[in-house]
CSV table of C-alpha atoms in Angstrom, one decimal:
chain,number,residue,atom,x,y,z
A,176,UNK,CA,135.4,94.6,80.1
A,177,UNK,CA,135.9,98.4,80.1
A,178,UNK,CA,133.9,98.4,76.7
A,179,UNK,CA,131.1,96.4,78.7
A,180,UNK,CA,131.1,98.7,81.4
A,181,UNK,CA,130.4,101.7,79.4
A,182,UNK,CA,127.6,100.4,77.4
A,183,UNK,CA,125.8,98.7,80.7
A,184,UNK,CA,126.3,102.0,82.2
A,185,UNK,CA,125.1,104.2,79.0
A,186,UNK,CA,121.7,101.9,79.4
A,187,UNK,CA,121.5,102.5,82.6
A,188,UNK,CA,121.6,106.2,82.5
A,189,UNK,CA,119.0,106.3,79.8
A,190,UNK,CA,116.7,103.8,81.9
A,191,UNK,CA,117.2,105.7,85.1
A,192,UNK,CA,116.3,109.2,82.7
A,193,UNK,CA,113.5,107.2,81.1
A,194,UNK,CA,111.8,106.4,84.7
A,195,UNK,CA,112.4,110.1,86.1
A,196,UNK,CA,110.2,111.3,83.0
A,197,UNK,CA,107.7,108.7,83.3
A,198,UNK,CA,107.6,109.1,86.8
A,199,UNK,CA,107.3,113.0,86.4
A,200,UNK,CA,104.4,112.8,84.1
A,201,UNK,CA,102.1,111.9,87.1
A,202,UNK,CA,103.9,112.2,89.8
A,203,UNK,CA,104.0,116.4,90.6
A,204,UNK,CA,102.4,117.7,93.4
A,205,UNK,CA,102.0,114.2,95.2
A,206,UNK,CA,105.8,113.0,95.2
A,207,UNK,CA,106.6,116.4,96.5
A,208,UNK,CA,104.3,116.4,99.5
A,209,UNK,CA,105.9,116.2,103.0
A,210,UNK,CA,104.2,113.3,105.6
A,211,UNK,CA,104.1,115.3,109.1
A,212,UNK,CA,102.6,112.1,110.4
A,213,UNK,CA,100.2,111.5,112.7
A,214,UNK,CA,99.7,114.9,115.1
A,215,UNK,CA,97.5,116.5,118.3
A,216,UNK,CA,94.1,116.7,117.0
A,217,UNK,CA,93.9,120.5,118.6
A,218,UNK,CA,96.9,122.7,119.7
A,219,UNK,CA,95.6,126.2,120.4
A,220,UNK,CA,92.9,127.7,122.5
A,221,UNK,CA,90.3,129.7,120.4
A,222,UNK,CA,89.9,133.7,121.2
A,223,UNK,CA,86.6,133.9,119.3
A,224,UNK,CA,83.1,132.5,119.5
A,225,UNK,CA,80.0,132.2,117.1
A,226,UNK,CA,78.0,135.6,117.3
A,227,UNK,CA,81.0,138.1,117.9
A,228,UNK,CA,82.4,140.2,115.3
A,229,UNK,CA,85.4,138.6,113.2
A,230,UNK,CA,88.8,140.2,114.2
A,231,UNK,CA,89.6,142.4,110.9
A,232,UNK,CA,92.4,141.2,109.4
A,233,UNK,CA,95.0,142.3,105.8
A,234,UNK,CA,96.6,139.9,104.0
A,235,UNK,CA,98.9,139.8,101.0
A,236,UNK,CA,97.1,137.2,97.9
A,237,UNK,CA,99.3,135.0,96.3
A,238,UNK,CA,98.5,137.2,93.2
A,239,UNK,CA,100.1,139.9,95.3
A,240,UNK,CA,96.5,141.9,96.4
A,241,UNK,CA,95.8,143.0,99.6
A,242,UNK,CA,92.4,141.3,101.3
A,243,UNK,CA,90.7,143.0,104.1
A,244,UNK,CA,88.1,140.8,105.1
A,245,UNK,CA,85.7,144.1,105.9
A,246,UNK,CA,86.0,145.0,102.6
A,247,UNK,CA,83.0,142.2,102.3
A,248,UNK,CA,81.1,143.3,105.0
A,249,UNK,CA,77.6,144.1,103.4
A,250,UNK,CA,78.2,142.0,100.0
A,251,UNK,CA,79.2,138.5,100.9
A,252,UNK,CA,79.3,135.6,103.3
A,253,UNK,CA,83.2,135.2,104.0
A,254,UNK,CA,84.0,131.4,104.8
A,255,UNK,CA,87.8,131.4,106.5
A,256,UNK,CA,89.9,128.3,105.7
A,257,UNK,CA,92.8,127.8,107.5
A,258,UNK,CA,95.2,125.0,107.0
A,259,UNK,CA,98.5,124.3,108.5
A,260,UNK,CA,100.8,124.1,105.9
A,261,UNK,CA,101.6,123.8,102.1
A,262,UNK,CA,103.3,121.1,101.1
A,263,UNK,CA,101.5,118.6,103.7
A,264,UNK,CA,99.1,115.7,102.2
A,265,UNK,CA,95.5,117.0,104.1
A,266,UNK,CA,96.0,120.2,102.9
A,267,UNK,CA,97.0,119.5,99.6
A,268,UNK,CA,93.7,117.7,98.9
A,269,UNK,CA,91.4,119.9,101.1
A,270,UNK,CA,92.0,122.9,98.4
A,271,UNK,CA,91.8,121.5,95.1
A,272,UNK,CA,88.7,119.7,96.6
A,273,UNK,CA,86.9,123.2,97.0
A,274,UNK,CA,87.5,124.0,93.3
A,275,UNK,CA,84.8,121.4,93.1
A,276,UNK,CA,82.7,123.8,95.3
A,277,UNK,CA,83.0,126.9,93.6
A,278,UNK,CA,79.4,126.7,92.3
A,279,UNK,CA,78.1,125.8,95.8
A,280,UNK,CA,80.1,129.0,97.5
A,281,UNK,CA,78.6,131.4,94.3
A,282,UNK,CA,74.9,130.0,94.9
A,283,UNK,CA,75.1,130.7,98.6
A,284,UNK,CA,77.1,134.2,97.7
A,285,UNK,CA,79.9,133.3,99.5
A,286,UNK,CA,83.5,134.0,99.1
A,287,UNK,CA,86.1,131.3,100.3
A,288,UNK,CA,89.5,133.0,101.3
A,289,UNK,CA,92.3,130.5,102.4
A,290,UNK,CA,94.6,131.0,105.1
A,291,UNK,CA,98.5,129.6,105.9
A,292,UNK,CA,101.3,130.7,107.7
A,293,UNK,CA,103.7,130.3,104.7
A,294,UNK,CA,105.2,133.0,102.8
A,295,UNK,CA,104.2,134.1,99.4
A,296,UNK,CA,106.6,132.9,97.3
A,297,UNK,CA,106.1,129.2,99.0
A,298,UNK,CA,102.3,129.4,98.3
A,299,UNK,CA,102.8,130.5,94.9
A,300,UNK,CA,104.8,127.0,94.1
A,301,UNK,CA,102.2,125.2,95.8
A,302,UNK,CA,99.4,126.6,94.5
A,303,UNK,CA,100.8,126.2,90.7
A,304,UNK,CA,101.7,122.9,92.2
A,305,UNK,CA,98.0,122.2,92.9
A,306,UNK,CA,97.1,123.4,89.3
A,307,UNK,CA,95.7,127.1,90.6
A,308,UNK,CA,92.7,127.4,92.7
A,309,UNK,CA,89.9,129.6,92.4
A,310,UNK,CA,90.0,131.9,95.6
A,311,UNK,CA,92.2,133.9,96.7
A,312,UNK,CA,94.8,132.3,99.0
A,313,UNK,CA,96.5,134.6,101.6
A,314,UNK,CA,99.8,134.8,103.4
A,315,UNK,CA,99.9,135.0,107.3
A,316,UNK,CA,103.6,134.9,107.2
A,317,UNK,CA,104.5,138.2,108.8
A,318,UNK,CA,104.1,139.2,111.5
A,319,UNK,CA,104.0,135.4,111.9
A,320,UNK,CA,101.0,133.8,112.2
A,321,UNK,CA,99.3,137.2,113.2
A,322,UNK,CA,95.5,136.7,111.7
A,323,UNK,CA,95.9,132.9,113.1
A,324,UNK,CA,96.8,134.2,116.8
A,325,UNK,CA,93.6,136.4,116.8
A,326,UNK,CA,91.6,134.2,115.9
A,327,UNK,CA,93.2,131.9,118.7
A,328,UNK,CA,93.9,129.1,115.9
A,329,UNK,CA,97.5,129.3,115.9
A,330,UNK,CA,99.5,126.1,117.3
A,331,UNK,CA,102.3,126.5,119.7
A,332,UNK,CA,104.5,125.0,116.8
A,333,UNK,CA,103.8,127.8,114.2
A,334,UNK,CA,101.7,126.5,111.8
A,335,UNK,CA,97.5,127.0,112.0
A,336,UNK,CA,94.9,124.7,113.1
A,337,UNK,CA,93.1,122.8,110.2
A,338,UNK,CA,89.7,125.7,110.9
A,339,UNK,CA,86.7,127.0,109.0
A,340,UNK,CA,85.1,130.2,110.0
A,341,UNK,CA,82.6,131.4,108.4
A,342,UNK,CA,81.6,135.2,108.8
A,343,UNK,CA,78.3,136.8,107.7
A,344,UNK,CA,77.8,139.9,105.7
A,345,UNK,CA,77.2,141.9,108.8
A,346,UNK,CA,81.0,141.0,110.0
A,347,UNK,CA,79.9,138.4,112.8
A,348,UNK,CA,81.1,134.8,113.3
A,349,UNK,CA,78.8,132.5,112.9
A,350,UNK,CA,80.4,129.1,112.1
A,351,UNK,CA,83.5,127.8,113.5
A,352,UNK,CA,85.2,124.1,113.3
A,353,UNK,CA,88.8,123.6,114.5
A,354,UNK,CA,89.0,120.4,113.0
A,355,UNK,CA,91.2,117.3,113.9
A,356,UNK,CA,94.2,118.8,111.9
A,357,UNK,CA,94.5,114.8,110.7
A,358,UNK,CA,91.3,115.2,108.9
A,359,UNK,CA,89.5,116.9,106.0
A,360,UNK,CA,86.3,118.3,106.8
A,361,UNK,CA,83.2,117.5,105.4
A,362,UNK,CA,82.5,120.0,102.5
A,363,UNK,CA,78.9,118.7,103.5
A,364,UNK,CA,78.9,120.4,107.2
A,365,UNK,CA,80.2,123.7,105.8
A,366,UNK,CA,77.5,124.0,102.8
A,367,UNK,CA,74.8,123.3,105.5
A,368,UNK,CA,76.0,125.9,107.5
A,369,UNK,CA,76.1,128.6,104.7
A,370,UNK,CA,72.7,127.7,103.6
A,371,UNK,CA,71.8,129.1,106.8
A,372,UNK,CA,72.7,132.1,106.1
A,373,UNK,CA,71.1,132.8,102.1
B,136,UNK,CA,141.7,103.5,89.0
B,137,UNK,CA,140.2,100.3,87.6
B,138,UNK,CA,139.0,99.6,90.9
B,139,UNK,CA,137.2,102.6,91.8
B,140,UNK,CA,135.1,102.2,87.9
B,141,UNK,CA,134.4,98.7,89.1
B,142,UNK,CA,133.2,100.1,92.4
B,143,UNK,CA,131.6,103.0,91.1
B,144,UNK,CA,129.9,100.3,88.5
B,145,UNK,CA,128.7,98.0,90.6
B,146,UNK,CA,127.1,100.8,92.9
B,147,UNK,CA,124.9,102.0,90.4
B,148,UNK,CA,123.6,98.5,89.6
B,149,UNK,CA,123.2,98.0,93.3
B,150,UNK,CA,121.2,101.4,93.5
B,151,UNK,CA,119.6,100.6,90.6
B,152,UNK,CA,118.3,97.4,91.7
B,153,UNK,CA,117.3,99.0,95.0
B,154,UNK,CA,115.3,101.7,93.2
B,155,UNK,CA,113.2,98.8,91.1
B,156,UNK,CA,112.4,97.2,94.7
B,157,UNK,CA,111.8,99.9,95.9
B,158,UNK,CA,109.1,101.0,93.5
B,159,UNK,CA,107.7,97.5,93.3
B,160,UNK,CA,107.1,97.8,97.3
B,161,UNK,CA,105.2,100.6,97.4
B,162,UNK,CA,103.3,99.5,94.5
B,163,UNK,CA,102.6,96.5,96.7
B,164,UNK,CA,100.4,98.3,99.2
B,165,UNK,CA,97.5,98.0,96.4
B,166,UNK,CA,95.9,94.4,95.3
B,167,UNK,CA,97.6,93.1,92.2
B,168,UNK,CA,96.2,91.0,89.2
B,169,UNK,CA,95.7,88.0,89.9
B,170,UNK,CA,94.8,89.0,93.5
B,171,UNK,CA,91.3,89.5,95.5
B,172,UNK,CA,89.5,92.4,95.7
B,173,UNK,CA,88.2,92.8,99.1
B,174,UNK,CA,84.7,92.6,99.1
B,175,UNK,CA,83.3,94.5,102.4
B,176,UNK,CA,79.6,95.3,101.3
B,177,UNK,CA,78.5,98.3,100.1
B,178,UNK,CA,75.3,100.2,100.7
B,179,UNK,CA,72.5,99.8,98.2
B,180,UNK,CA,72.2,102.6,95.6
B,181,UNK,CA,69.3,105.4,96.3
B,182,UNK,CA,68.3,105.8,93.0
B,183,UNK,CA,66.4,103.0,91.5
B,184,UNK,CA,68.3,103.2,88.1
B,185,UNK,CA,71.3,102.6,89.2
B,186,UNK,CA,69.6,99.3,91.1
B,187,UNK,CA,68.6,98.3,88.0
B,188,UNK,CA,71.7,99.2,86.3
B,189,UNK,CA,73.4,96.8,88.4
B,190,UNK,CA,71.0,94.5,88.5
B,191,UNK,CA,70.4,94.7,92.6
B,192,UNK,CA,67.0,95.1,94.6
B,193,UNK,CA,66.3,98.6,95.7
B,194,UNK,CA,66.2,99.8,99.3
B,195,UNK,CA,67.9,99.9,102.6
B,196,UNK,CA,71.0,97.4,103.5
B,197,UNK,CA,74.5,96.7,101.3
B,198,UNK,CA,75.3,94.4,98.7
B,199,UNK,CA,78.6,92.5,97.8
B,200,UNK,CA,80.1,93.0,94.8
B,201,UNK,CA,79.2,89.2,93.9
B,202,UNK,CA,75.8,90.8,93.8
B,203,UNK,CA,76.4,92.3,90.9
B,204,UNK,CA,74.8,91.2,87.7
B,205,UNK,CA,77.9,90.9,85.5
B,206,UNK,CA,80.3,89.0,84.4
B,207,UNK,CA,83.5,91.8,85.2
B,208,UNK,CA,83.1,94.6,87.3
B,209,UNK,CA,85.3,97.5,87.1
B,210,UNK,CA,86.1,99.4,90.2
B,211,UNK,CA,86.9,102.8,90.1
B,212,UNK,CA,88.7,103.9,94.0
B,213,UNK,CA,89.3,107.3,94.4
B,214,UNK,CA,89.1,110.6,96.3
B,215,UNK,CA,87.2,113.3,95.2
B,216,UNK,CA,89.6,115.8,96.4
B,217,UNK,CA,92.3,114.9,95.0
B,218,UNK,CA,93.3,116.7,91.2
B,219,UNK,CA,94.1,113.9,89.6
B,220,UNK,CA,91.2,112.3,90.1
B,221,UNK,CA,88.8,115.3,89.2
B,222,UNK,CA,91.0,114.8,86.2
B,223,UNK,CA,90.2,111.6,85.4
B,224,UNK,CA,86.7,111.9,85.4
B,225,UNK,CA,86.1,112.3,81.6
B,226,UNK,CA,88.3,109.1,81.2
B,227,UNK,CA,86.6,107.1,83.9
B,228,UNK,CA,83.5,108.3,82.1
B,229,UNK,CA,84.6,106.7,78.5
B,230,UNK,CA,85.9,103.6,80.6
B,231,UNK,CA,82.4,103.6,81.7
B,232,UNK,CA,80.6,104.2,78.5
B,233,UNK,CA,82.6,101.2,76.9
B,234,UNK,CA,82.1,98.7,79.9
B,235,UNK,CA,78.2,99.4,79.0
B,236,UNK,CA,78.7,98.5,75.2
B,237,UNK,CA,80.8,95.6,75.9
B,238,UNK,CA,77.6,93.7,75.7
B,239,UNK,CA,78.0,91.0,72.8
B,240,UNK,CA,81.6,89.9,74.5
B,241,UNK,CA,81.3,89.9,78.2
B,242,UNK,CA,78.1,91.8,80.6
B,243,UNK,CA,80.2,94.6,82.5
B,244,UNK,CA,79.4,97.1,84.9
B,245,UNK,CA,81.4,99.6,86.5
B,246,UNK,CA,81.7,101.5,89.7
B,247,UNK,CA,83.3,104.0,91.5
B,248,UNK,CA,84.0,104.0,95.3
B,249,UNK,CA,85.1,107.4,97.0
B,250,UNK,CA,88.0,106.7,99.9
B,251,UNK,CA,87.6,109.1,102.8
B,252,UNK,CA,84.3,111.1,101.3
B,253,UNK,CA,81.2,111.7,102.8
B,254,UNK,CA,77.9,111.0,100.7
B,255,UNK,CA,77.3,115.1,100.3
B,256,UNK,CA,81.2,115.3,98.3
B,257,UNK,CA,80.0,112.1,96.3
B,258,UNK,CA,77.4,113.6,95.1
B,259,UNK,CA,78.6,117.1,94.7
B,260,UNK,CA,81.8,115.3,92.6
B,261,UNK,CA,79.2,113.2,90.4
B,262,UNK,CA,77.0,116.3,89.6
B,263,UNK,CA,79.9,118.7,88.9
B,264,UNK,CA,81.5,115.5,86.4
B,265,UNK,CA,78.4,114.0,85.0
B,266,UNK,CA,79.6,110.9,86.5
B,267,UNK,CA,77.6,108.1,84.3
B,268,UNK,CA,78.1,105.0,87.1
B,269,UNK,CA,77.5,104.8,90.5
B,270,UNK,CA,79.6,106.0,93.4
B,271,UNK,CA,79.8,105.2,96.9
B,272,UNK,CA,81.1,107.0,100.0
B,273,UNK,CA,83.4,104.8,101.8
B,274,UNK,CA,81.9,106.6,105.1
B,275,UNK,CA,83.4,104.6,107.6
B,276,UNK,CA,87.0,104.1,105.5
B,277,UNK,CA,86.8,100.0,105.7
B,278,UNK,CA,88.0,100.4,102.4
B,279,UNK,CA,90.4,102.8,102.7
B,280,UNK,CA,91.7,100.4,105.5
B,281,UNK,CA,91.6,97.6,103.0
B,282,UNK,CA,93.0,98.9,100.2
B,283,UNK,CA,96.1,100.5,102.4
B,284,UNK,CA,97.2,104.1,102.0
B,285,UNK,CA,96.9,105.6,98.9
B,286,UNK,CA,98.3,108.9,97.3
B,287,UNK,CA,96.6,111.4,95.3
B,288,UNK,CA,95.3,109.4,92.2
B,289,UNK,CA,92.6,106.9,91.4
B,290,UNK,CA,93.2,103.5,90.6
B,291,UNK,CA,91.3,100.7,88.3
B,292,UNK,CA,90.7,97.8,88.9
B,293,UNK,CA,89.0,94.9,86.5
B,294,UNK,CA,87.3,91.9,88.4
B,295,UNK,CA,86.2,88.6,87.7
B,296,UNK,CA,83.1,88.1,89.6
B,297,UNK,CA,83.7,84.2,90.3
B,298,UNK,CA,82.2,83.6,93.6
B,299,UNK,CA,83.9,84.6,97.0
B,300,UNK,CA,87.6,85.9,95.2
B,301,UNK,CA,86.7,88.4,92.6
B,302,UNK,CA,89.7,88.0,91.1
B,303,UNK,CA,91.3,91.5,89.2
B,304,UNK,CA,92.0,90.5,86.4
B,305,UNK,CA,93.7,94.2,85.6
B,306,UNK,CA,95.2,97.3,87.4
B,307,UNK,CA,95.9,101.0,86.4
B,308,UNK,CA,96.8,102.9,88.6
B,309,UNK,CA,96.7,106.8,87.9
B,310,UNK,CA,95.3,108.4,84.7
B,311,UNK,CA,95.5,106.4,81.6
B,312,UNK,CA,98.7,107.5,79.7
B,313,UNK,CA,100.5,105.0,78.5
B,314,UNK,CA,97.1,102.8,77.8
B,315,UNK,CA,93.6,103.8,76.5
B,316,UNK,CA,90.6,102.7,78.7
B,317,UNK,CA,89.8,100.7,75.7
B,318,UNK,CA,93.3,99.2,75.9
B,319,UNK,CA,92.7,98.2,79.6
B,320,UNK,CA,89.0,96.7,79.1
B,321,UNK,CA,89.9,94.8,76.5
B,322,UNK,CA,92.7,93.1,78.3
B,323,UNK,CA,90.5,92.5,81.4
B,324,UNK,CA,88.2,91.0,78.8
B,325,UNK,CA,91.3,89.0,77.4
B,326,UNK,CA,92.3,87.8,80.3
B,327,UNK,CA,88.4,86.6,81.3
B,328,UNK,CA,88.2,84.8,78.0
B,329,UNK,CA,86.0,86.8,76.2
C-alpha cells in the first residue's frame, strides 16, 4: 500500500508540474489579471475643457525619464491615455492594442504617453507582462494621483478614469473622452480626432 | 501516522480531481466539437473579392455562415487588442493559406471575426498583419454574447457547413503549440470525411 501511495503520488506531482508548464506557456499576462467587475461608468468631475491650455504636468517613465508634457509644445500632438489600473483586463488590452497604432500616431505626428496611478516598479512588471509597449508609460503615483486630480479624472477610489486627452502643439486641449471605465474606446474615434489636427 | 499519509493522499487526489473539473468548466464557456456554432448573420463583405472569395453576392445586408460556398469553414474569433492574438496572425495566416489549397480534398474557406472591435480596428489590425481572409467587426457584441466571455487569445474553430447546425468539427483554442495549423486542418478534414 505505502509502495502504491508513493508511486500515485510521484505521478501526480509530475502531472500537476506538467500542467503548471503547459499552462505557463500561454497563460502569462492573462491568468495574472485581476477582474474588478462590473463598475460606475464615471466617478470624477472633470476640471478641464476642450480649448483651454493642458495643466503641465512631470512624470517619472517606466524607463526611469522624466516627461514634461510642454517639452512637446511646438513639435508634437500629445494624445493622454489614462487608464485605471495595471493588472485589470480593459486596460491590459487597451495598451498592447495601440502598439497596433504606432504608425497611425507617427503619420499624424503624434506622441501617445500613458497614464496610471501605480508605482513604477508595478508598471514595470506589467508592462514586461504586456510584452513592452512602444510609448512611454508614466507613473502618477506620488503625490497620488496628482496629474489625474488636475485634470479632474481621478475617481474618489484612487485609481483614474479610463480618459483620452489629446493636446495640440500649441499646449491646448482639444479632445477629451472619459470613457465608460467598462469599455475600450474606439481607436477609430481618437484617429479621427487627431486627423483634425495634421 | 499512517492515517495522516492516507489523509494527506487522498486530499491531493481530491484536489487534483477538482483542479481537472475545474479546468474543464471554464473551458466549457466556449462551443465544443461536436457542438453548433452559433450562426447570427454577418454583414456582407465591402470588398467585392472577398464576395467572391466566399462565394456570396455583393452589397448591403448579412449573410449566414451556411451562405458560404464551402464545404468547412474555419472561424477565426478574436480581439485585435489583445497580444496574443496580434501574435497569432502569421499563423492564422498559414491556417489560411492552407484552407485555400485544400482544394482537391474538401472546398474551405476561412474567416476571422473580431469580438468587441469596431470596423476602423478591423481594418487597421488586417492592414498592419496582412491579414489574407476576411474579418468582421462584431459591432454590436451578439457574438461576444454568444460565444460567452473570453480571455486574451483567439480561438479556432473548424465547421461542417451541413444545413442549420454547422457542426465544429475542431477547436484550438490559443496559439498553435502543441499542433501545427496543418495538424488541426487536416483533422477537421478527417473528421468531415475527406
Amino acid at each position: 500500500m505505502k509502495r502504491l501511495e508513493t508511486r500515485v503520488l510521484t505521478v501526480a506531482a509530475i502531472v500537476v508540474a506538467v500542467l503548471s508548464i503547459s499552462g505557463m506557456a500561454e497563460a502569462g499576462l492573462r491568468d495574472s489579471l485581476f477582474a474588478v467587475g462590473r463598475l460606475k461608468p464615471i466617478d470624477s468631475q472633470l476640471k478641464v475643457a476642450v480649448g483651454e491650455t493642458a495643466p503641465d504636468f512631470s512624470l517619472t517613465s517606466v524607463e526611469g525619464k522624466d516627461v514634461t508634457l510642454r517639452k512637446y509644445r511646438r513639435k508634437k500632438t500629445v494624445v493622454l491615455s489614462f487608464v485605471p489600473a495595471a493588472w485589470t483586463p480593459v486596460c491590459s488590452d487597451q495598451w498592447p492594442g495601440y502598439d497596433l497604432a504606432e504608425g497611425v500616431f507617427k503619420e499624424n505626428d503624434a506622441v501617445l504617453l500613458g497614464i496610471t496611478v501605480d508605482n513604477v516598479p508595478t508598471l514595470n512588471a506589467w508592462v514586461k507582462a504586456m510584452r513592452g509597449l512602444w510609448f512611454p508609460v508614466l507613473s502618477d503615483f506620488w503625490p497620488h494621483g496628482q496629474v489625474a486630480s488636475s485634470y479632474g479624472v481621478l475617481r474618489s477610489d484612487g485609481v483614474t478614469e479610463r480618459a483620452l486627452i489629446v493636446v495640440d502643439k500649441k499646449g491646448v486641449i482639444r479632445y477629451i473622452d472619459v470613457h465608460d471605465i467598462n469599455e475600450r474606446p474606439d481607436l477609430g474615434v481618437l484617429v479621427k480626432e487627431l486627423e483634425k489636427l495634421k | 501516522m499512517r492515517a495522516i499519509r492516507t489523509l494527506f493522499f487522498c486530499g491531493l487526489i481530491a484536489c487534483l480531481g477538482m483542479g481537472c473539473a475545474g479546468s474543464a468548466w471554464l473551458l466549457k464557456a466556449e462551443p465544443d466539437r461536436g457542438e453548433s456554432f452559433p450562426d447570427l448573420g454577418l454583414p456582407l463583405p465591402k470588398e467585392v473579392a472577398e464576395c467572391a472569395e466566399l462565394g456570396l453576392p455583393a452589397g448591403e445586408g448579412e449573410f449566414r455562415l451556411g451562405d458560404i460556398a464551402a464545404d468547412i469553414v474555419v472561424v477565426e474569433v478574436f480581439d485585435m487588442y489583445c497580444r496574443y492574438c496580434q501574435e497569432g496572425a502569421p499563423q492564422a495566416a498559414e491556417l489560411s493559406a492552407l484552407s485555400s489549397s485544400s482544394g482537391k480534398k474538401a472546398k474551405v474557406r476561412m474567416i476571422g471575426i473580431a469580438l468587441g472591435n469596431s470596423d476602423y480596428e478591423v481594418a487597421l489590425f488586417k492592414s498592419k498583419h496582412n491579414t489574407p481572409f476576411p474579418v468582421f467587426a462584431d459591432n454590436d457584441g451578439r457574438y461576444h454574447r454568444a460565444l460567452g466571455a473570453r480571455i486574451g487569445r483567439p480561438s479556432f474553430y473548424a465547421l461542417r457547413l451541413d444545413g442549420e447546425r454547422n457542426t465544429i468539427l475542431e477547436t484550438q483554442s490559443g496559439l498553435f503549440t502543441e499542433r501545427s495549423p496543418g495538424a488541426f486542418l487536416e483533422r477537421a478534414l478527417g473528421r468531415a470525411g475527406f
